[in-house]
Amino acid sequence: LGLLLLGCIQLTYAQENYKRVSITNVNEFLIHDLQNIGIDLTCGVIQKDQKLTLELFDYELDQLDEQNINYNVLIEDMQEFYSKRAIEDLPKASLELQQEKVRSAQRSYSVNEILNNVGQYDGCDEIDWATPANWKINDATNYPAETNHFGGCLTYQMVLDELDLMQSLYPNLISVKTDASPTNQTTIEGRTVYYVRISDNPSIDEAGEPETLYQSLIHSREAATVMNQLFFMWYLLENYATDDAIKNLINNQALYFIPVYNPDGFVYNETVAPNGGGGQRKNRNTSAPGSCGTYLEGIDLNRNSQYYWNNGGSSGNSCNQTYRGTTYFSEPETQIMRDFFLLHDFELALNHHSYKNAMLHAYAGTTITNPRPDEYSKYNHDMTHYNRYAHGPSTSISALNSGNMNDWMLGGPSGPGSNGTGSGKETLAWTPENGLASEGTGGTYGGFWPQPSNYLPIAKRAMRMNFLAAYFSGKYAKLHDLNKTDITSLSGNLNFAVENLGQTSSDFTVTVTPVSSNIISLGAPSTQSGMAVLQQNNVNISYVLDPGISALDKIEFKVVLTNDYASDNVLYEANIVKLYNPNVIFVDDPDSSGLTNWTQTGTWYTTLDAYSGTTAITTTNTFPYANSDSKQLQMNGSVNLTGLPAVLVQFYGKWDLERSFDYVQIEGSTNGTTWTPLCGKLTKPGSPDANNTYSGKSGTDNSFQPDGESLYDGDTQDKWNMEEILIDASTNSFLYNQSTVYFRFNFRTDSTNRQDSYYNADFEGFSFDDFRIIDLTENTLSIDTFSSEDLKVYPNPFYNTIEIN
Ligand SMILES: [Zn+2]
């Protein structure tokens, strides 16, 4: 019995236990205490409503006990919890993935555009990404010979096999896996850290191609990170041949992937926890002073970079999860990353982690001023448009964590001591924290080892961030159509805007050509040169219409936006339809009518800062706007939409509203009392409470924004854009064919404003101009009303076919 007991004790020691715990009444002093102890507050740590939920080892809980910090144990043994849950869920996950692939094979995401790109997409809901046929989870279907399935996550060897499979199936698009170290340095346990390049001519580093970096498994228990990288990689490879936007991206740029940054830690988790749930976060450098045993060994590879190393939020105790090492870049893994990074010129880098549903970025190890707040603000706004991840510098979402990679990649003014200036590359870097603890039915899908059926939704949520990181690295601009749908003159200018969002300088050309025969001529293509990043230029192209045009006739033209890559340079191509003198149901021109077409609840204002003419309507005359405000602006009277197949609400808008908290909605009603938000091209889904983990916000504020409802928030940085809200049988359909329809704007603010590092965010409120409601009924020729005298054939003579619409 004595021997048996001894065996048990040793086993307990050998498998350091970790628990999910909660700590209540959290304030900044407690955060500081936890940082000092060496507790990581970034990955898998949810702070909400003065409550922290996190996963801690017994060793760390002993440290909390010593400091008299109270905690509640939510889950006693996380490894057991994760592995049991995964085994139970795997059959369901396998079935769901197979069904999803069948469904994906039957559709593509492409919308009306001829050549779309992910950044131009403006649907009410995120693209329903088709699941790549080759993407797989570790289950009995894909790996029948395995007895353990590592919680559904591919093992290290399986990931390497995937890279080989990708290369054998798409040898012209992805390189063979290659040693990331220019000096063939290996990890502590002798493993090579591999990278692959996705590009045309993938075996060579083509000069001048903009570069983007994607890394995962820096922390080796953050399983969702590698799974979503593989999903994105397969998506690019499998869709290259049929999606011209992907083809043009891959042909002109280079995307670099390091799927397993910390292979030793990852393999250790496989060995100790073959059914998933392993707790190894750090590398496997066991030579640090003081032997801690099992999961506590190693150096935190995200606290070991040079810039502001050892400036807080890291630990000098080798047993702690944030152990920073004896000096910066002390570890082979961080040296390999540094050397690889310095050989390239990455414009953007995504260093994937889990979990928090957040996009963290520099600075995290210092409170010095972020040098590029406008770019971070805009890129975050677009990357999280649908997944609504919290975003900002780590210091405002979690806590200080110095020595992290993002800070070193971005760099900046010289830090204290010998901490240097960072990489010198000025790379815009992020830590996407993928997934939550509490998601899915019953709130039990997430964590470091998500329920296997949750890998798919987490991977889909990362797609927009991954795509846009590539676009923003290159020669990228968005095209904005600013043309009112009702064209009333036979000649004039078509108005567009080009918004430069790419880090690689480029000319951008807008070319417009006629599609409908009633367009007699269009002006020459317009090229914009020398635009700064984030600059938006208005582009006017003249048009002349056939004088024989009738009211309600459709005017259709094709617009193409190109950059200056030598070839494959189309970014966007779409046919756009306007109407000649359609029935305009309502038009508001505040230049002449001020606020008289509207009924106010609370005070609204006119402003000289107008889109057109002299006057626009705004929520706010002096910024910042008031906290805890609620006011509405309702259009006088109602409109009758009976019998109208489609109606468009159109206006120009700009806004500066605290992201994830304050908001404006445009709402519709059929009785004037019950209001429902409308979805438009510029609306986004309201931020879910679970993602609002910003520190310093109250529970009430975190829950303030209505989850998932269409709304406007964030900062458009003074750029006007045109909003279009379609009402037909399938979009905003609750107003379709209704006889009494009311519209209003609804402005709501919570109790505080957070600026974070976005110095451009002034909380200026919401402005709009030239609001109108247009009946989209258009002329159609039908045989019984058709008179041959009216028929003009153009061009005349014509070739082969004539089309009568
Ligand atoms: Zn992490």
Short mmCIF file of C-alpha atoms in Angstrom, two decimals, residues 155-613:
data_model
loop_
_atom_site.label_atom_id
_atom_site.label_comp_id
_atom_site.label_asym_id
_atom_site.label_seq_id
_atom_site.Cartn_x
_atom_site.Cartn_y
_atom_site.Cartn_z
CA THR A 155 -0.57 16.86 -33.99
CA TYR A 156 2.81 18.35 -34.86
CA GLN A 157 3.54 15.60 -37.39
CA MET A 158 0.07 15.97 -38.91
CA VAL A 159 0.64 19.71 -39.37
CA LEU A 160 3.95 19.01 -41.13
CA ASP A 161 2.18 16.43 -43.28
CA GLU A 162 -0.45 19.03 -44.18
CA LEU A 163 2.27 21.41 -45.35
CA ASP A 164 3.69 18.62 -47.50
CA LEU A 165 0.24 17.78 -48.86
CA MET A 166 -0.43 21.42 -49.73
CA GLN A 167 2.87 21.57 -51.59
CA SER A 168 2.22 18.36 -53.51
CA LEU A 169 -1.28 19.47 -54.55
CA TYR A 170 -0.39 23.11 -55.27
CA PRO A 171 3.34 23.16 -56.11
CA ASN A 172 2.96 26.45 -58.00
CA LEU A 173 1.35 28.26 -55.08
CA ILE A 174 3.13 27.13 -51.92
CA SER A 175 6.77 26.49 -51.14
CA VAL A 176 8.15 23.31 -49.63
CA LYS A 177 8.41 23.69 -45.88
CA THR A 178 11.65 25.47 -45.15
CA ASP A 179 13.86 26.10 -42.14
CA ALA A 180 12.97 29.55 -40.82
CA SER A 181 16.40 29.97 -39.27
CA PRO A 182 18.99 31.43 -41.66
CA THR A 183 21.65 29.66 -39.57
CA ASN A 184 19.78 26.34 -39.29
CA GLN A 185 19.33 26.86 -35.60
CA THR A 186 16.95 24.41 -33.94
CA THR A 187 14.80 24.48 -30.83
CA ILE A 188 16.00 23.31 -27.40
CA GLU A 189 14.93 19.76 -28.27
CA GLY A 190 16.48 19.93 -31.73
CA ARG A 191 13.44 20.63 -33.90
CA THR A 192 13.41 22.85 -36.97
CA VAL A 193 10.95 25.74 -37.02
CA TYR A 194 9.38 25.68 -40.48
CA TYR A 195 7.86 28.36 -42.61
CA VAL A 196 6.04 28.20 -45.94
CA ARG A 197 5.42 30.92 -48.50
CA ILE A 198 2.16 31.19 -50.45
CA SER A 199 2.72 33.14 -53.66
CA ASP A 200 3.21 32.59 -57.35
CA ASN A 201 6.78 31.36 -57.87
CA PRO A 202 6.60 30.18 -54.25
CA SER A 203 10.12 28.80 -54.13
CA ILE A 204 11.72 32.23 -54.42
CA ASP A 205 11.51 35.47 -52.47
CA GLU A 206 10.51 37.73 -55.36
CA ALA A 207 11.84 41.24 -55.02
CA GLY A 208 9.24 43.91 -54.50
CA GLU A 209 6.36 41.64 -53.48
CA PRO A 210 4.65 42.97 -50.34
CA GLU A 211 5.01 40.50 -47.48
CA THR A 212 2.65 39.46 -44.67
CA LEU A 213 3.48 37.20 -41.74
CA TYR A 214 1.17 34.74 -39.96
CA GLN A 215 2.38 32.82 -36.91
CA SER A 216 0.59 30.42 -34.60
CA LEU A 217 1.30 28.15 -31.62
CA ILE A 218 3.69 30.65 -30.05
CA HIS A 219 1.98 29.44 -26.88
CA SER A 220 1.80 25.73 -27.54
CA ARG A 221 -1.54 24.99 -25.86
CA GLU A 222 -3.47 27.54 -27.96
CA ALA A 223 -4.79 24.92 -30.35
CA ALA A 224 -7.28 27.04 -32.30
CA THR A 225 -4.43 29.12 -33.71
CA VAL A 226 -2.90 26.44 -35.90
CA MET A 227 -6.30 25.12 -36.94
CA ASN A 228 -7.43 28.50 -38.24
CA GLN A 229 -4.12 29.06 -40.07
CA LEU A 230 -4.53 25.77 -41.91
CA PHE A 231 -8.12 26.71 -42.77
CA PHE A 232 -7.01 30.04 -44.29
CA MET A 233 -4.11 28.42 -46.18
CA TRP A 234 -6.30 25.72 -47.72
CA TYR A 235 -8.89 28.35 -48.61
CA LEU A 236 -6.33 30.40 -50.55
CA LEU A 237 -4.96 27.34 -52.35
CA GLU A 238 -8.28 25.78 -53.24
CA ASN A 239 -9.92 29.01 -54.46
CA TYR A 240 -7.00 30.49 -56.39
CA ALA A 241 -8.09 28.96 -59.70
CA THR A 242 -11.68 30.20 -59.54
CA ASP A 243 -11.52 33.43 -57.53
CA ASP A 244 -9.76 36.18 -59.47
CA ALA A 245 -9.39 38.37 -56.38
CA ILE A 246 -7.41 35.62 -54.64
CA LYS A 247 -5.42 34.97 -57.81
CA ASN A 248 -4.47 38.64 -58.12
CA LEU A 249 -3.48 38.78 -54.46
CA ILE A 250 -1.32 35.66 -54.56
CA ASN A 251 0.31 36.57 -57.89
CA ASN A 252 1.53 39.92 -56.59
CA GLN A 253 2.21 39.35 -52.90
CA ALA A 254 3.86 36.82 -50.61
CA LEU A 255 2.16 35.39 -47.52
CA TYR A 256 4.45 33.69 -44.98
CA PHE A 257 3.23 31.18 -42.43
CA ILE A 258 4.93 29.71 -39.36
CA PRO A 259 2.16 27.36 -38.21
CA VAL A 260 4.09 25.82 -35.29
CA TYR A 261 6.33 28.42 -33.71
CA ASN A 262 6.87 26.42 -30.48
CA PRO A 263 7.10 22.77 -31.60
CA ASP A 264 8.73 21.47 -28.40
CA GLY A 265 5.88 22.70 -26.24
CA PHE A 266 3.34 21.39 -28.73
CA VAL A 267 4.92 17.91 -28.85
CA TYR A 268 5.11 17.93 -25.05
CA ASN A 269 1.36 18.49 -24.90
CA GLU A 270 0.80 15.61 -27.33
CA THR A 271 2.95 13.34 -25.20
CA VAL A 272 1.49 14.21 -21.81
CA ALA A 273 -2.11 14.81 -22.92
CA PRO A 274 -2.73 12.74 -26.08
CA ASN A 275 -6.45 13.50 -25.95
CA GLY A 276 -5.93 17.25 -25.71
CA GLY A 277 -6.02 19.59 -22.77
CA GLY A 278 -2.26 19.83 -22.26
CA GLY A 279 -1.16 22.86 -20.28
CA GLN A 280 2.25 23.61 -21.81
CA ARG A 281 2.33 27.27 -22.85
CA LYS A 282 6.04 28.08 -22.77
CA ASN A 283 8.95 26.47 -24.58
CA ARG A 284 10.70 23.43 -23.09
CA ASN A 285 13.85 25.05 -21.81
CA THR A 286 14.20 23.16 -18.53
CA SER A 287 17.61 24.62 -17.72
CA ALA A 288 16.20 27.67 -16.00
CA PRO A 289 17.18 28.02 -12.36
CA GLY A 290 14.88 26.05 -10.10
CA SER A 291 13.22 22.92 -11.36
CA CYS A 292 9.46 23.39 -11.58
CA GLY A 293 8.42 20.19 -13.26
CA THR A 294 6.07 19.44 -16.16
CA TYR A 295 3.93 22.26 -17.53
CA LEU A 296 5.65 24.91 -15.43
CA GLU A 297 8.99 24.53 -17.20
CA GLY A 298 10.16 26.91 -19.85
CA ILE A 299 10.33 30.50 -21.00
CA ASP A 300 7.34 32.49 -22.21
CA LEU A 301 8.25 33.15 -25.84
CA ASN A 302 5.94 36.16 -25.89
CA ARG A 303 7.85 37.88 -23.07
CA ASN A 304 11.34 37.32 -24.46
CA SER A 305 11.64 39.93 -27.24
CA GLN A 306 14.01 42.83 -26.82
CA TYR A 307 11.89 45.96 -27.07
CA TYR A 308 10.92 47.01 -23.52
CA TRP A 309 11.91 43.56 -22.22
CA ASN A 310 11.37 43.26 -18.44
CA ASN A 311 9.27 46.41 -18.23
CA GLY A 312 6.37 44.86 -16.30
CA GLY A 313 3.83 42.10 -16.88
CA SER A 314 6.50 39.39 -17.01
CA SER A 315 8.05 37.25 -14.31
CA GLY A 316 11.58 36.53 -13.16
CA ASN A 317 10.42 33.25 -11.56
CA SER A 318 11.10 30.39 -13.95
CA CYS A 319 8.04 28.48 -12.73
CA ASN A 320 5.62 31.22 -13.70
CA GLN A 321 3.72 31.28 -16.98
CA THR A 322 5.14 34.68 -17.92
CA TYR A 323 8.78 33.84 -17.20
CA ARG A 324 10.74 36.21 -19.42
CA GLY A 325 14.09 34.37 -19.41
CA THR A 326 17.45 35.59 -18.17
CA THR A 327 17.77 38.17 -20.93
CA TYR A 328 15.97 39.21 -24.12
CA PHE A 329 16.16 36.83 -27.06
CA SER A 330 17.67 34.19 -24.77
CA GLU A 331 15.72 31.38 -26.45
CA PRO A 332 16.40 29.62 -29.75
CA GLU A 333 12.75 30.04 -30.81
CA THR A 334 12.77 33.82 -30.36
CA GLN A 335 16.20 34.05 -32.02
CA ILE A 336 14.87 32.11 -35.01
CA MET A 337 11.86 34.43 -35.24
CA ARG A 338 14.08 37.51 -34.94
CA ASP A 339 16.54 36.37 -37.61
CA PHE A 340 13.77 35.29 -39.99
CA PHE A 341 11.85 38.49 -39.44
CA LEU A 342 14.87 40.72 -40.10
CA LEU A 343 15.46 39.03 -43.46
CA HIS A 344 12.02 40.16 -44.63
CA ASP A 345 9.93 43.29 -44.83
CA PHE A 346 6.60 42.35 -43.37
CA GLU A 347 4.10 45.18 -43.61
CA LEU A 348 1.59 43.45 -41.32
CA ALA A 349 2.00 40.49 -38.98
CA LEU A 350 -0.64 38.44 -37.18
CA ASN A 351 0.82 36.53 -34.22
CA HIS A 352 -2.15 34.29 -33.47
CA HIS A 353 -3.03 33.35 -29.89
CA SER A 354 -6.08 32.21 -27.97
CA TYR A 355 -8.38 33.01 -26.31
CA LYS A 356 -10.30 36.26 -25.68
CA ASN A 357 -12.08 37.16 -28.97
CA ALA A 358 -9.85 40.21 -29.22
CA MET A 359 -7.31 41.90 -31.49
CA LEU A 360 -4.49 43.10 -29.26
CA HIS A 361 -1.65 45.22 -30.56
CA ALA A 362 1.25 47.42 -29.64
CA TYR A 363 2.14 48.76 -27.32
CA ALA A 364 1.73 46.14 -24.66
CA GLY A 365 4.97 46.49 -22.72
CA THR A 366 5.08 50.23 -22.36
CA THR A 367 2.67 53.13 -22.13
CA ILE A 368 4.52 55.31 -24.66
CA THR A 369 2.39 56.82 -27.41
CA ASN A 370 1.43 54.53 -30.26
CA PRO A 371 2.94 56.17 -33.35
CA ARG A 372 0.28 54.99 -35.82
CA PRO A 373 -3.12 55.29 -34.12
CA ASP A 374 -5.08 56.13 -37.28
CA GLU A 375 -3.94 53.04 -39.13
CA TYR A 376 -4.51 50.75 -36.15
CA SER A 377 -7.94 52.25 -35.62
CA LYS A 378 -9.05 51.87 -39.23
CA TYR A 379 -7.56 48.41 -39.73
CA ASN A 380 -9.11 47.18 -36.49
CA HIS A 381 -12.45 48.64 -37.52
CA ASP A 382 -12.41 46.73 -40.79
CA MET A 383 -10.86 43.48 -39.55
CA THR A 384 -13.40 43.11 -36.73
CA HIS A 385 -16.38 44.42 -38.74
CA TYR A 386 -18.33 41.18 -38.40
CA ASN A 387 -16.62 39.16 -35.65
CA ARG A 388 -16.72 42.23 -33.37
CA TYR A 389 -13.60 41.26 -31.48
CA ALA A 390 -12.49 43.81 -28.92
CA HIS A 391 -9.46 45.71 -30.16
CA GLY A 392 -6.80 48.04 -28.93
CA PRO A 393 -3.41 48.03 -27.28
CA SER A 394 -3.00 45.17 -24.81
CA THR A 395 -2.64 47.67 -22.02
CA SER A 396 -6.28 48.72 -22.46
CA ILE A 397 -7.81 45.28 -22.87
CA SER A 398 -5.76 43.10 -20.57
CA ALA A 399 -2.64 44.47 -18.95
CA LEU A 400 0.99 45.36 -19.47
CA ASN A 401 3.00 42.45 -20.91
CA SER A 402 6.48 43.56 -21.85
CA GLY A 403 8.83 41.64 -24.12
CA ASN A 404 6.02 40.60 -26.45
CA MET A 405 6.58 40.22 -30.17
CA ASN A 406 4.16 42.89 -31.40
CA ASP A 407 6.08 45.66 -29.66
CA TRP A 408 9.42 44.50 -31.07
CA MET A 409 8.02 44.15 -34.59
CA LEU A 410 6.58 47.66 -34.55
CA GLY A 411 9.47 49.16 -32.58
CA GLY A 412 9.79 52.84 -31.84
CA PRO A 413 11.86 55.24 -29.79
CA SER A 414 14.73 53.71 -27.86
CA GLY A 415 13.57 51.90 -24.73
CA PRO A 416 15.24 51.91 -21.32
CA GLY A 417 18.64 50.27 -20.80
CA SER A 418 19.74 48.07 -23.66
CA ASN A 419 16.23 47.43 -24.92
CA GLY A 420 16.91 49.03 -28.27
CA THR A 421 14.44 50.37 -30.79
CA GLY A 422 12.76 47.17 -31.88
CA SER A 423 13.05 45.46 -35.25
CA GLY A 424 13.45 48.70 -37.18
CA LYS A 425 10.84 47.39 -39.63
CA GLU A 426 7.85 49.34 -38.29
CA THR A 427 5.63 46.34 -38.89
CA LEU A 428 2.00 46.70 -37.86
CA ALA A 429 1.59 43.61 -35.69
CA TRP A 430 -1.34 42.10 -33.83
CA THR A 431 -2.15 39.32 -31.42
CA PRO A 432 -5.53 37.97 -32.49
CA GLU A 433 -6.87 36.08 -29.47
CA ASN A 434 -9.08 33.46 -31.12
CA GLY A 435 -12.10 32.08 -29.32
CA LEU A 436 -13.68 32.43 -25.90
CA ALA A 437 -14.03 30.24 -22.83
CA SER A 438 -17.78 30.53 -22.90
CA GLU A 439 -19.23 30.12 -26.34
CA GLY A 440 -21.66 27.83 -28.04
CA THR A 441 -24.64 26.09 -26.56
CA GLY A 442 -24.42 26.01 -22.80
CA GLY A 443 -21.30 28.15 -22.93
CA THR A 444 -18.93 25.21 -22.80
CA TYR A 445 -17.38 25.11 -26.29
CA GLY A 446 -14.28 27.19 -25.85
CA GLY A 447 -10.98 27.42 -24.07
CA PHE A 448 -7.38 26.60 -24.99
CA TRP A 449 -8.62 23.27 -26.36
CA PRO A 450 -11.99 24.16 -27.87
CA GLN A 451 -14.64 21.56 -28.26
CA PRO A 452 -13.69 19.97 -31.61
CA SER A 453 -16.88 21.18 -33.30
CA ASN A 454 -15.86 24.72 -32.39
CA TYR A 455 -12.65 24.77 -34.46
CA LEU A 456 -14.70 25.51 -37.58
CA PRO A 457 -16.55 28.63 -36.37
CA ILE A 458 -13.38 30.00 -34.76
CA ALA A 459 -11.48 29.51 -38.03
CA LYS A 460 -14.23 31.26 -40.00
CA ARG A 461 -14.16 34.21 -37.62
CA ALA A 462 -10.44 34.64 -38.31
CA MET A 463 -10.83 34.74 -42.10
CA ARG A 464 -11.52 38.45 -42.51
CA MET A 465 -8.58 39.38 -40.26
CA ASN A 466 -6.29 37.03 -42.18
CA PHE A 467 -7.43 38.25 -45.60
CA LEU A 468 -7.29 41.94 -44.75
CA ALA A 469 -3.82 41.62 -43.23
CA ALA A 470 -2.66 40.55 -46.70
CA TYR A 471 -4.59 43.26 -48.55
CA PHE A 472 -3.46 46.00 -46.18
CA SER A 473 0.16 44.90 -46.69
CA GLY A 474 -0.03 45.44 -50.44
CA LYS A 475 -1.34 47.92 -53.00
CA TYR A 476 -4.89 48.07 -51.80
CA ALA A 477 -7.70 50.57 -52.01
CA LYS A 478 -11.43 50.45 -51.62
CA LEU A 479 -13.78 51.92 -54.18
CA HIS A 480 -16.79 53.83 -52.88
CA ASP A 481 -19.75 54.62 -55.11
CA LEU A 482 -21.06 58.06 -54.10
CA ASN A 483 -23.70 58.41 -56.83
CA LYS A 484 -27.26 58.97 -55.81
CA THR A 485 -29.50 56.41 -57.43
CA ASP A 486 -31.72 59.08 -58.99
CA ILE A 487 -29.91 60.62 -61.96
CA THR A 488 -31.78 63.67 -63.18
CA SER A 489 -29.47 65.29 -65.73
CA LEU A 490 -28.57 64.19 -69.22
CA SER A 491 -24.96 65.06 -68.54
CA GLY A 492 -22.77 65.58 -65.51
CA ASN A 493 -20.26 63.72 -63.38
CA LEU A 494 -20.31 60.31 -61.82
CA ASN A 495 -18.81 60.49 -58.33
CA PHE A 496 -16.65 57.87 -56.68
CA ALA A 497 -14.09 57.82 -53.91
CA VAL A 498 -10.87 55.83 -53.73
CA GLU A 499 -9.66 55.06 -50.22
CA ASN A 500 -6.03 53.98 -50.01
CA LEU A 501 -5.69 51.31 -47.33
CA GLY A 502 -2.47 49.62 -48.45
CA GLN A 503 0.97 49.92 -46.89
CA THR A 504 2.66 49.61 -50.30
CA SER A 505 2.40 52.80 -52.32
CA SER A 506 0.56 52.58 -55.61
CA ASP A 507 -1.37 54.51 -58.21
CA PHE A 508 -5.03 53.63 -58.36
CA THR A 509 -7.11 53.96 -61.51
CA VAL A 510 -10.89 54.11 -61.80
CA THR A 511 -12.24 53.13 -65.22
CA VAL A 512 -15.93 53.42 -66.06
CA THR A 513 -17.46 51.96 -69.20
CA PRO A 514 -21.08 51.87 -70.38
CA VAL A 515 -23.19 48.76 -70.00
CA SER A 516 -26.62 50.17 -70.91
CA SER A 517 -26.95 51.65 -74.38
CA ASN A 518 -28.46 54.90 -73.09
CA ILE A 519 -25.00 56.04 -72.00
CA ILE A 520 -23.55 57.92 -74.97
CA SER A 521 -20.19 58.71 -73.47
CA LEU A 522 -18.13 58.46 -70.32
CA GLY A 523 -14.99 60.34 -69.35
CA ALA A 524 -11.50 58.91 -69.45
CA PRO A 525 -10.15 56.74 -66.64
CA SER A 526 -8.93 58.69 -63.62
CA THR A 527 -5.65 57.84 -61.88
CA GLN A 528 -4.86 58.85 -58.31
CA SER A 529 -1.17 59.07 -57.45
CA GLY A 530 0.85 59.66 -54.33
CA MET A 531 -1.97 59.02 -51.89
CA ALA A 532 -1.07 58.70 -48.23
CA VAL A 533 -2.25 55.63 -46.34
CA LEU A 534 -5.91 56.13 -45.31
CA GLN A 535 -6.29 59.06 -47.72
CA GLN A 536 -9.60 59.12 -49.58
CA ASN A 537 -9.81 60.96 -52.91
CA ASN A 538 -12.97 61.89 -54.74
CA VAL A 539 -13.01 60.91 -58.38
CA ASN A 540 -15.34 62.50 -60.92
CA ILE A 541 -15.95 60.98 -64.34
CA SER A 542 -18.15 62.81 -66.82
CA TYR A 543 -21.13 61.18 -68.51
CA VAL A 544 -23.55 62.02 -71.31
CA LEU A 545 -26.87 60.23 -71.66
CA ASP A 546 -29.00 59.69 -74.75
CA PRO A 547 -31.57 62.51 -74.85
CA GLY A 548 -34.18 59.93 -75.78
CA ILE A 549 -33.94 58.38 -72.31
CA SER A 550 -37.22 58.01 -70.43
CA ALA A 551 -38.00 58.38 -66.77
CA LEU A 552 -37.47 55.12 -64.87
CA ASP A 553 -34.96 53.84 -67.44
CA LYS A 554 -32.07 51.88 -66.01
CA ILE A 555 -28.57 53.39 -66.40
CA GLU A 556 -25.92 50.73 -65.98
CA PHE A 557 -22.16 51.14 -66.07
CA LYS A 558 -19.17 49.03 -65.19
CA VAL A 559 -16.56 50.40 -62.80
CA VAL A 560 -13.12 48.87 -62.42
CA LEU A 561 -10.52 49.75 -59.78
CA THR A 562 -6.92 48.78 -60.52
CA ASN A 563 -3.62 49.26 -58.72
CA ASP A 564 -0.27 49.55 -60.47
CA TYR A 565 1.00 45.99 -60.25
CA ALA A 566 2.37 45.04 -63.67
CA SER A 567 -0.37 42.47 -64.20
CA ASP A 568 -3.33 40.90 -62.43
CA ASN A 569 -4.00 44.34 -61.02
CA VAL A 570 -7.79 44.46 -60.81
CA LEU A 571 -8.90 44.99 -57.22
CA TYR A 572 -12.60 45.38 -57.84
CA GLU A 573 -14.96 45.23 -60.78
CA ALA A 574 -18.71 45.72 -60.58
CA ASN A 575 -21.72 46.71 -62.64
CA ILE A 576 -23.63 49.52 -60.99
CA VAL A 577 -27.22 50.45 -61.77
CA LYS A 578 -28.83 53.89 -61.37
CA LEU A 579 -32.21 55.15 -62.57
CA TYR A 580 -33.16 58.12 -64.72
CA ASN A 581 -35.72 60.30 -62.92
CA PRO A 582 -37.20 57.57 -60.74
CA ASN A 583 -40.01 58.32 -58.32
CA VAL A 584 -38.33 59.95 -55.30
CA ILE A 585 -40.64 59.31 -52.37
CA PHE A 586 -38.93 61.62 -49.92
CA VAL A 587 -35.99 63.99 -50.14
CA ASP A 588 -34.37 66.02 -47.41
CA ASP A 589 -31.97 68.85 -48.17
CA PRO A 590 -30.91 70.45 -44.88
CA ASP A 591 -29.35 73.35 -46.86
CA SER A 592 -32.88 74.68 -47.33
CA SER A 593 -35.00 72.84 -44.78
CA GLY A 594 -32.69 72.53 -41.76
CA LEU A 595 -34.34 70.21 -39.29
CA THR A 596 -37.93 70.97 -40.32
CA ASN A 597 -38.55 67.58 -41.93
CA TRP A 598 -37.80 65.84 -38.64
CA THR A 599 -39.22 65.55 -35.14
CA GLN A 600 -36.66 65.52 -32.37
CA THR A 601 -36.53 63.69 -29.06
CA GLY A 602 -33.57 65.30 -27.32
CA THR A 603 -31.63 67.95 -29.20
CA TRP A 604 -30.24 67.46 -32.70
CA TYR A 605 -28.29 70.08 -34.60
CA THR A 606 -27.44 71.36 -38.03
CA THR A 607 -23.77 71.70 -38.92
CA LEU A 608 -21.79 73.51 -41.60
CA ASP A 609 -19.66 70.39 -41.97
CA ALA A 610 -21.80 69.06 -44.81
CA TYR A 611 -21.34 66.44 -47.51
CA SER A 612 -22.95 68.70 -50.11
CA GLY A 613 -23.92 72.35 -49.97
#
